[in-house]
Coordinates of C-alpha atoms and ligand atoms in Angstrom, one line a residue:
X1 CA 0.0 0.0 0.0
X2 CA 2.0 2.7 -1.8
X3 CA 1.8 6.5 -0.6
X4 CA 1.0 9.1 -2.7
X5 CA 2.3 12.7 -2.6
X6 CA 1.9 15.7 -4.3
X7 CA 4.9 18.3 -3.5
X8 CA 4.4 21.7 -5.1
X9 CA 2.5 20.9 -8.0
X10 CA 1.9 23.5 -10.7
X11 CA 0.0 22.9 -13.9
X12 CA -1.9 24.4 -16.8
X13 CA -3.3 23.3 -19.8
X14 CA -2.8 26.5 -21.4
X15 CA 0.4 27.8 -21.1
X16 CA -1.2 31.7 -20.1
X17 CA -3.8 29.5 -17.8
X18 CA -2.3 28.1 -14.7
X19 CA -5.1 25.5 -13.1
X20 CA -3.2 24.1 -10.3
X21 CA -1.2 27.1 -8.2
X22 CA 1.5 25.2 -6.2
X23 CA -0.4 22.3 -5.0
X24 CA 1.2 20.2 -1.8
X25 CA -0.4 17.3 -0.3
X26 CA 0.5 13.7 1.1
X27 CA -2.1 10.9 1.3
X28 CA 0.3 8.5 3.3
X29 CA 0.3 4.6 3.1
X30 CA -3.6 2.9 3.6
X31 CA -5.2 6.2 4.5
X32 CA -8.6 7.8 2.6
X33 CA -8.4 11.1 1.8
X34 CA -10.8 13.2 0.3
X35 CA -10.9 16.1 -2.3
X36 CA -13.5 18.5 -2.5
X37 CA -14.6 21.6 -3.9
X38 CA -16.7 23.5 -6.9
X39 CA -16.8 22.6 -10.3
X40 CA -13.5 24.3 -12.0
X41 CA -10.9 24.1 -9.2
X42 CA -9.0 21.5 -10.6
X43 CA -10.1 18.3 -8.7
X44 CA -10.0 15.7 -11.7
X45 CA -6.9 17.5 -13.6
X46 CA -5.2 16.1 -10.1
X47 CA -6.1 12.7 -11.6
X48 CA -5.0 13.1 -14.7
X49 CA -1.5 14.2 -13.8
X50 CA -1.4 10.9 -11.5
X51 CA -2.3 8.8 -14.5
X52 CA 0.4 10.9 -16.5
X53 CA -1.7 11.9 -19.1
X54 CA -0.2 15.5 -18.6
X55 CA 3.2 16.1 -16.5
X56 CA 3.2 19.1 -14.1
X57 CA 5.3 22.1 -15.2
X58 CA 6.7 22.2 -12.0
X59 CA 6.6 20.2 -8.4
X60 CA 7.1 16.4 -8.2
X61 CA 4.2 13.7 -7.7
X62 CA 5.5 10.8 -5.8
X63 CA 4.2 7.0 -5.4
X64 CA 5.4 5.5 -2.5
X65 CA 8.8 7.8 -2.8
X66 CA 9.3 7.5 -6.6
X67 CA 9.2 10.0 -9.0
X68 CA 5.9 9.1 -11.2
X69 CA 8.1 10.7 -14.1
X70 CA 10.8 7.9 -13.6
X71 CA 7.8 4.9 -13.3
X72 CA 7.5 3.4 -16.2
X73 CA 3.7 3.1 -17.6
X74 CA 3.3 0.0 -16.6
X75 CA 3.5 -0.4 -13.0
X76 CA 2.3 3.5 -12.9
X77 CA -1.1 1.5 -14.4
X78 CA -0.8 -1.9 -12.2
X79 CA -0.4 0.8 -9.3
X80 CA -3.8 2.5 -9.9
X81 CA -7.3 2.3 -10.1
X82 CA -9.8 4.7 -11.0
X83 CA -13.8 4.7 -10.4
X84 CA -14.8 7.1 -12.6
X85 CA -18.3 8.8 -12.6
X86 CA -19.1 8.0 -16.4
X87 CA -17.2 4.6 -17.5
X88 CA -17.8 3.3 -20.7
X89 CA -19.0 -0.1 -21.0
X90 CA -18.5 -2.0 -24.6
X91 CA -21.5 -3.8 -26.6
X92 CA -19.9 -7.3 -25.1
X93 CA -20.7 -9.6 -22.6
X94 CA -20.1 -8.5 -18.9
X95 CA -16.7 -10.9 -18.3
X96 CA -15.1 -8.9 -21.3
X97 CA -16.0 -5.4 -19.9
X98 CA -14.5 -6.5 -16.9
X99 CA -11.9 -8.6 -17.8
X100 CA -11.0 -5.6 -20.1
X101 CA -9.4 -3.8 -16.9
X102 CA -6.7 -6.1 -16.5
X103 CA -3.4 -4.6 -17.9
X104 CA -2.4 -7.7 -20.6
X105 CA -6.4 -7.5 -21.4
X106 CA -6.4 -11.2 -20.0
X107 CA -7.9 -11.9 -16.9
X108 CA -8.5 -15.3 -16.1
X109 CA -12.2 -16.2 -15.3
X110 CA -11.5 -16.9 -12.0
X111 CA -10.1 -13.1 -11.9
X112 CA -13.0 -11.8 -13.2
X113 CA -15.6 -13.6 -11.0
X114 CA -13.3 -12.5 -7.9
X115 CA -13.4 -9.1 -9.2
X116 CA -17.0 -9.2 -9.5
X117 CA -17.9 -10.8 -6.4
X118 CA -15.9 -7.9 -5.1
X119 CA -17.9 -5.6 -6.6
X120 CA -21.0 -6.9 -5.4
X121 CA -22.5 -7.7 -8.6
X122 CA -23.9 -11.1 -7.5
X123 CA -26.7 -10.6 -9.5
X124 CA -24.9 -10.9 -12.2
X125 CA -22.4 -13.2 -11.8
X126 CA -24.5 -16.3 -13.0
X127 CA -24.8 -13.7 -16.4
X128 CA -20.9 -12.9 -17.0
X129 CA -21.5 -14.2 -20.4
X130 CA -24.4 -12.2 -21.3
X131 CA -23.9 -9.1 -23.5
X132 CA -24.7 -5.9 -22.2
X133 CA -25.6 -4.0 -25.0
X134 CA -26.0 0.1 -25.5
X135 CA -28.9 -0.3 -28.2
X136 CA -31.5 0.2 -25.8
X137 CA -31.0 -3.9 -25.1
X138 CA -33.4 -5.6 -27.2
X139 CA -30.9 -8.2 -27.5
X140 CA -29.0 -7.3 -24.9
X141 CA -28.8 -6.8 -21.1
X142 CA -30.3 -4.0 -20.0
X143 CA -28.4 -2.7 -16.7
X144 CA -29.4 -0.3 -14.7
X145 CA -26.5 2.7 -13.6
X146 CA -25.7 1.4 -10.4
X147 CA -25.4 -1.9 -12.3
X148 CA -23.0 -0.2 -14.9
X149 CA -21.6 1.5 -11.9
X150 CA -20.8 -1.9 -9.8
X151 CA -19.2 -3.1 -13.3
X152 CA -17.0 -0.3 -13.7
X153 CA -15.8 -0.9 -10.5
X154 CA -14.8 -4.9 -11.2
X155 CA -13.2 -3.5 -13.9
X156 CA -10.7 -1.7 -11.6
X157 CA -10.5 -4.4 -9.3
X158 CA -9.4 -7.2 -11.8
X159 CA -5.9 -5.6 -11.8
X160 CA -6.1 -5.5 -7.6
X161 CA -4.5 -2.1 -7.6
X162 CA -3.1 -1.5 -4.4
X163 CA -4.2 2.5 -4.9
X164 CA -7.9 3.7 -5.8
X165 CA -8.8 6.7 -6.9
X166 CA -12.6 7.3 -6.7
X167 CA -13.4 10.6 -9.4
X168 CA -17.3 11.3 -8.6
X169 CA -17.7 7.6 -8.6
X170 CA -21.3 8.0 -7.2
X171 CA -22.3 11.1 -8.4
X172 CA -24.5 10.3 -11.9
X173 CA -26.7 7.9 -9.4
X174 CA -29.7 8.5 -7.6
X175 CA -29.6 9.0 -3.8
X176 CA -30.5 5.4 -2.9
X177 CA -28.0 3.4 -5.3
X178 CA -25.5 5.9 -4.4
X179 CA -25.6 5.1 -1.0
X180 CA -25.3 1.3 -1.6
X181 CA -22.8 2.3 -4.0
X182 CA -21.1 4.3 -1.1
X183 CA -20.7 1.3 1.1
X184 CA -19.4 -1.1 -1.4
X185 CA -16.5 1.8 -2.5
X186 CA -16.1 1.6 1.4
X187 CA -15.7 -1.7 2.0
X188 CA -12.8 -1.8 -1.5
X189 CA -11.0 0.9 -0.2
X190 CA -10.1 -1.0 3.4
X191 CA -7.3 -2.1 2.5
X192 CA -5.9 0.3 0.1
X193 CA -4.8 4.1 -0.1
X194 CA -7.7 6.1 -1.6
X195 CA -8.0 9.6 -3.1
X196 CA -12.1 10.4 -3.4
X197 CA -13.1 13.4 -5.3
X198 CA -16.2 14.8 -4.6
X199 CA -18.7 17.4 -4.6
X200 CA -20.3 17.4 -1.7
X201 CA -19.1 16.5 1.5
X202 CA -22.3 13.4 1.7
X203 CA -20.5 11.5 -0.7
X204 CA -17.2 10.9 0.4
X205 CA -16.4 7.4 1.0
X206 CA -15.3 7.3 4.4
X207 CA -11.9 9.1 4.6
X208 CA -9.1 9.7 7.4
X209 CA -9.1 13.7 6.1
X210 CA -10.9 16.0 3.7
X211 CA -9.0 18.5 1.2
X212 CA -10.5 21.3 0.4
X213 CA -9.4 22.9 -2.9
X214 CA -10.7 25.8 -4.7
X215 CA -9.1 27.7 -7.4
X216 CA -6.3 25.5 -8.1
X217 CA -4.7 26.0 -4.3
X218 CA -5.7 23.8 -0.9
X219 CA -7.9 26.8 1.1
X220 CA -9.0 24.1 4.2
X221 CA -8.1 20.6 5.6
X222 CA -9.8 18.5 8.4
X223 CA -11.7 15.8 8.9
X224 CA -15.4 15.6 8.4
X225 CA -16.9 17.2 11.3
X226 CA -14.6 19.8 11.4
X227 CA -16.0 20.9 7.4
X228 CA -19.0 19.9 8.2
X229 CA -19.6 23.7 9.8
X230 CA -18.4 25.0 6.5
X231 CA -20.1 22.8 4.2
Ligands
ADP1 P1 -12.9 19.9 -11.3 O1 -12.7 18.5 -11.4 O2 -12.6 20.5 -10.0 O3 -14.3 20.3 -11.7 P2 -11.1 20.1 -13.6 O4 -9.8 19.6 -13.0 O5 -11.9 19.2 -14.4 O6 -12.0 20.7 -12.4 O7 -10.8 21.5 -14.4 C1 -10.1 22.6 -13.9 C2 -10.1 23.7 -14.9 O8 -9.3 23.2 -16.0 C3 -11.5 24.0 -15.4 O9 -11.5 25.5 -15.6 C4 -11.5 23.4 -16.8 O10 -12.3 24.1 -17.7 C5 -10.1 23.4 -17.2 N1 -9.8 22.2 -18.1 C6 -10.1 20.9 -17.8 N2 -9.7 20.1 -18.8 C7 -9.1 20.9 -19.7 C8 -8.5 20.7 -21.0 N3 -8.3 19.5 -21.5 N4 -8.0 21.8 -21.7 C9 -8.2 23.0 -21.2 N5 -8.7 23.3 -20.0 C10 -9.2 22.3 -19.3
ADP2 P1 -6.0 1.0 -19.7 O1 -4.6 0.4 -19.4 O2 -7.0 -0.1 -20.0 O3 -6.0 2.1 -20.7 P2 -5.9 2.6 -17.3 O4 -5.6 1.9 -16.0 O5 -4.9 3.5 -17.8 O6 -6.5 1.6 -18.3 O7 -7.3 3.4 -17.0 C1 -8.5 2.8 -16.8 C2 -9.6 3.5 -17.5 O8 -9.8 4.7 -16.8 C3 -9.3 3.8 -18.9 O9 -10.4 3.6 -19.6 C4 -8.9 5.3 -18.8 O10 -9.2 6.0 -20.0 C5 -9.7 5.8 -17.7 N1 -9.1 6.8 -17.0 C6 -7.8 6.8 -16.5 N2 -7.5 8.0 -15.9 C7 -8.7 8.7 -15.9 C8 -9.0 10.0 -15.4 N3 -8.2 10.8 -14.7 N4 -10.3 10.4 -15.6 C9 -11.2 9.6 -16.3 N5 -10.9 8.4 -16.8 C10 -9.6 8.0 -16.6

């Protein structure tokens, strides 16, 4: 259980925009810490520089003490996981659009059904072959989104990443199968480190502290009842 640190981080797009002013954070070995803030401050760019899809222009991100730039892509990707709120399932059965997580694209079965089970998609498990299909399922299964949700999630687990980072994993689903949604992402993150990003502070999966950023720059950290007078 790797720790993930964020030491000065400055990034724009744009080079006359800056979107993250400087950013410094730690989320040390098997804690849950959460990120929140409005719409625009910069919460998911924060995943996309962990994922290396964009490097910072200054400031070093650091997986359990290493350098991301010096990982190669690879174990960056076995590293991490990420929930996020939209995922896009194929016109396939649902053991490929899980399977389809793992790094070689070949999960076993066996990996697929654990990742499954994990995911709390018993319901389905007995229909792994089935095709889930996007045309409005004549043919194929319909799911419903905490369904496509809980199969998003296998997806991450197949590869058993030892870090999770949860982008507004609950926040396209209404109030009831986000909650059940909530407890599952709960029970996964146990025995992992976790970032959460989030909206609002209801939907945090449980976390050891709460980042507040706004504007590209942390403004407040604390734990939940401590925000919870700001909120
Ligand atoms: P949050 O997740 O907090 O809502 P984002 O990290 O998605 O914020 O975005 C932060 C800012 O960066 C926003 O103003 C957004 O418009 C801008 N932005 C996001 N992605 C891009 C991109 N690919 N190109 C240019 N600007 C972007
Ligand atoms: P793969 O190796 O299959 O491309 P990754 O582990 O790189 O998978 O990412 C898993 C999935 O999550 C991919 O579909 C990728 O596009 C998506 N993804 C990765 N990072 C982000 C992010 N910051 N925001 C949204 N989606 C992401």
């Amino acid at each position: 259980r790797p720790s993930v640190v964020f030491e000065d981080v400055v990034f724009g797009y744009d080079r006359d925009r800056t979107i993250l002013k400087g950013l410094s954070f730690e989320v040390p070995a098997g804690h849950h810490v959460a990120l929140v803030g409005p719409s625009g401050a910069g919460k998911s760019t924060i995943g996309r520089l962990l994922f290396r899809f964009y490097d910072p222009w200054s400031g070093r991100i650091l997986i359990d003490g290493q350098d991301i730039a010096e990982v190669s892509q690879t174990s960056l990707r076995a590293a991490l996981g990420i929930v996020p709120q939209d995922s896009v399932l194929f016109n396939d059965t649902i053991g490929y659009n899980i399977g389809y997580g793992h790094p070689t694209g070949e999960a076993t079965p066996a990996q697929i059904e654990a990742a499954a089970q994990a995911a709390a998609l018993s319901g389905l498990i007995e229909r792994l072959p089935a095709r889930f299909d996007t045309e409005v399922g004549e043919r194929g299964l319909k799911l419903s989104g905490g369904e496509k949700q809980r199969v998003a999630i296998a997806r991450t687990l197949v590869k058993n990443p030892p870090i999770l980072l949860l982008d507004e994993a609950t926040s396209a689903l209404d109030t009831r199968t986000e909650q059940d949604i909530l407890a599952t992402l709960h029970a996964l993150s146990e025995n992992r480190t976790s970032l959460s990003i989030a909206h609002r502070l209801s939907t945090i999966v449980d976390s050891d502290s709460i980042l507040v950023l706004q504007d590209g720059r942390l403004v407040e950290q604390g734990n939940h009842a401590q925000l919870l007078r700001m909120d």
